[in-house]
Coordinates of C-alpha atoms in Angstrom, one line a residue:
L187 CA 94.4 111.7 210.9
N188 CA 94.5 111.9 207.2
L189 CA 98.1 111.9 206.1
C190 CA 96.9 110.7 202.7
N191 CA 95.5 114.1 201.9
K192 CA 95.5 115.4 198.3
N193 CA 99.2 116.5 198.4
F194 CA 100.8 113.3 199.7
P195 CA 100.3 111.0 196.7
N196 CA 101.5 113.7 194.3
M197 CA 104.8 114.5 196.1
N198 CA 107.9 113.9 194.1
S199 CA 109.9 111.3 196.0
N200 CA 112.6 111.2 193.2
D201 CA 114.3 114.4 194.4
S202 CA 115.9 113.6 197.8
S203 CA 116.5 117.2 198.9
K204 CA 112.9 118.1 198.0
A205 CA 111.5 114.9 199.6
K206 CA 112.5 115.9 203.1
H207 CA 111.0 119.3 202.8
D208 CA 107.9 118.1 201.1
L209 CA 107.4 115.5 203.8
L210 CA 107.5 118.1 206.5
V211 CA 105.1 120.4 204.6
D212 CA 102.7 117.6 204.1
V213 CA 102.8 116.4 207.6
C214 CA 102.3 119.9 208.9
L215 CA 99.3 120.4 206.6
A216 CA 97.8 117.1 207.8
A217 CA 98.5 118.2 211.4
K218 CA 96.8 121.6 210.9
Y219 CA 93.7 120.0 209.4
E220 CA 93.7 117.4 212.2
G221 CA 93.9 120.3 214.8
D222 CA 91.0 122.1 213.1
S223 CA 88.8 119.1 213.1
L224 CA 89.5 118.3 216.7
K225 CA 88.8 121.9 217.7
H226 CA 85.4 121.8 216.1
Y227 CA 84.6 118.4 217.5
S228 CA 85.7 119.5 221.0
E229 CA 83.5 122.6 220.8
K230 CA 80.5 120.4 220.0
L231 CA 81.3 118.1 222.9
N232 CA 81.6 120.9 225.3
L233 CA 78.1 122.2 224.4
T234 CA 76.7 118.8 225.1
Y235 CA 78.7 117.9 228.2
T236 CA 79.0 121.2 230.1
D237 CA 79.8 119.5 233.5
S238 CA 82.9 117.7 232.1
P239 CA 84.4 119.9 229.4
S240 CA 86.7 118.5 226.8
Q241 CA 90.4 119.3 227.2
L242 CA 91.4 120.4 223.7
C243 CA 95.1 120.4 224.4
T244 CA 95.0 116.9 225.7
E245 CA 93.1 115.7 222.6
L246 CA 95.7 117.5 220.4
A247 CA 98.5 115.9 222.4
R248 CA 97.1 112.4 221.8
S249 CA 96.6 113.1 218.1
F250 CA 100.2 114.5 218.0
A251 CA 101.4 111.2 219.5
D252 CA 99.5 109.3 216.8
I253 CA 101.2 111.4 214.1
G254 CA 104.6 110.6 215.6
D255 CA 103.8 106.9 215.6
I256 CA 102.7 107.0 212.0
I257 CA 105.9 108.8 210.9
R258 CA 108.1 106.6 212.9
G259 CA 106.4 103.4 211.7
K260 CA 105.1 102.5 215.1
D261 CA 101.3 102.9 214.5
L262 CA 99.4 99.9 215.8
Y263 CA 96.2 100.6 213.9
L264 CA 95.4 97.7 211.7
G265 CA 92.5 97.2 209.4
N266 CA 92.7 99.0 206.2
N267 CA 94.8 99.2 203.1
K268 CA 95.4 103.0 203.3
K269 CA 97.8 102.5 206.3
D270 CA 99.9 100.0 204.3
K271 CA 100.0 102.4 201.3
L272 CA 101.0 105.2 203.5
Q273 CA 103.9 103.2 205.1
I274 CA 105.1 102.2 201.7
K275 CA 105.1 105.9 200.6
L276 CA 106.9 107.0 203.8
K277 CA 109.6 104.3 203.3
E278 CA 110.2 105.7 199.8
Y279 CA 110.6 109.2 201.2
F280 CA 112.9 108.1 204.0
E281 CA 115.0 106.1 201.5
K282 CA 115.4 109.2 199.4
I283 CA 116.4 111.2 202.5
Y284 CA 118.8 108.4 203.5
N285 CA 120.4 108.3 200.0
S286 CA 121.0 112.1 200.2
L287 CA 123.0 111.8 203.5
E288 CA 126.8 112.1 203.6
R289 CA 128.5 108.8 203.9
S290 CA 129.7 109.5 207.5
I291 CA 126.2 110.2 208.6
K292 CA 124.6 107.5 206.5
S293 CA 126.3 104.7 208.5
Q294 CA 124.3 105.7 211.6
Y295 CA 121.1 104.8 209.7
D296 CA 122.1 101.6 208.0
D297 CA 118.9 99.5 207.8
T298 CA 118.9 96.1 206.0
D299 CA 115.1 96.0 206.1
K300 CA 114.7 99.4 204.4
N301 CA 112.3 100.6 207.1
Y302 CA 114.7 103.4 208.3
Y303 CA 113.3 103.4 211.8
K304 CA 116.3 105.3 213.3
L305 CA 116.2 107.9 210.6
R306 CA 112.4 108.3 211.0
E307 CA 112.9 108.6 214.8
D308 CA 115.5 111.4 214.3
W309 CA 113.4 113.1 211.7
W310 CA 110.5 113.2 214.1
T311 CA 112.7 114.5 216.9
A312 CA 114.0 117.3 214.7
N313 CA 110.6 118.2 213.4
R314 CA 108.2 117.6 216.3
E315 CA 108.1 121.2 217.4
T316 CA 107.1 122.3 213.9
V317 CA 104.4 119.7 213.7
W318 CA 103.1 120.7 217.2
E319 CA 102.9 124.3 216.0
A320 CA 100.9 123.3 212.9
L321 CA 98.6 121.1 215.0
T322 CA 97.9 123.8 217.6
C323 CA 97.7 126.7 215.1
D324 CA 94.1 127.5 215.9
A325 CA 93.9 126.1 219.4
H326 CA 93.0 128.4 222.3
G327 CA 93.0 125.9 225.1
T328 CA 95.2 125.2 228.1
Y329 CA 97.0 122.0 229.0
F330 CA 95.4 120.0 231.8
H331 CA 98.3 120.4 234.2
A332 CA 101.5 122.5 234.6
T333 CA 104.0 121.4 232.0
C334 CA 106.1 124.5 231.4
S335 CA 108.8 126.1 233.5
D336 CA 108.2 129.7 234.6
L337 CA 110.7 132.5 235.2
N338 CA 111.2 131.5 238.9
G339 CA 112.1 127.9 238.0
G340 CA 108.7 126.6 239.0
C341 CA 105.9 125.2 236.9
S342 CA 103.3 127.0 234.7
Q343 CA 100.5 125.9 232.4
A344 CA 100.6 126.0 228.6
H345 CA 98.0 128.6 227.9
E346 CA 98.5 130.1 224.5
K347 CA 97.7 127.6 221.7
C348 CA 98.6 124.7 224.0
R349 CA 102.2 125.8 223.9
C350 CA 104.8 126.7 226.6
P351 CA 105.0 130.5 226.7
K352 CA 108.0 132.4 225.6
T353 CA 108.4 133.7 229.2
S354 CA 109.5 130.1 230.1
G355 CA 112.0 130.3 227.3
G356 CA 109.6 128.2 225.4
K357 CA 110.7 125.2 227.5
A358 CA 108.7 122.4 229.0
I359 CA 109.8 121.4 232.6
K360 CA 110.4 117.7 231.9
A361 CA 113.8 116.3 230.7
G362 CA 115.7 119.5 231.6
G363 CA 113.5 121.6 229.3
D364 CA 114.7 120.2 226.1
V365 CA 111.3 119.8 224.6
T366 CA 110.9 123.4 223.7
I367 CA 107.3 124.5 223.1
V368 CA 105.7 121.1 223.0
P369 CA 104.2 120.4 226.5
T370 CA 103.7 116.7 226.0
Y371 CA 105.6 113.5 225.9
F372 CA 102.6 111.4 224.7
D373 CA 104.6 110.8 221.5
Y374 CA 107.1 108.9 223.5
V375 CA 104.5 106.7 225.4
P376 CA 103.8 103.4 223.6
Q377 CA 100.5 103.6 221.7
Y378 CA 99.0 100.7 223.6
L379 CA 99.5 102.6 226.9
R380 CA 97.8 105.9 225.8

């Protein structure tokens, strides 16, 4: 995943109201490019390994989880300077978002280390559906097992763009259907277990 695309270093983190919107736009752009690259890679794999086709939606779900880990500061990948630079930039943006909050809300996110982990977690929860839509924008696969609810209260598969269909109310079956169109919980599974 390249969250350090050409837009990210140029974003204006001095304007707190603009920072939260620019961050979502940039994360969605990165997710869209990630989805496109995985789609093409998956197509090539399927031509080579016809007896065991790649599951694009599963690949996208794993990448989605990685994006969530990066945003929330939970990414376990070590080994290059770009990750450190990205985390510094993300902390700057979340500090601007934190500073723009009303005092009554701000107290929920007090963070002496200035990592803003709770704020980052809540930002991810609020925006994960939008990021999933960007990631699956050009996907035409199905999810590997039934993850959506159907009209009869049973289970159905995510078919269109790896999303739960509108006929299920756009709801996934787990957790009482509060996950909307995102048919995965990989982003809540610790990275070392995925």
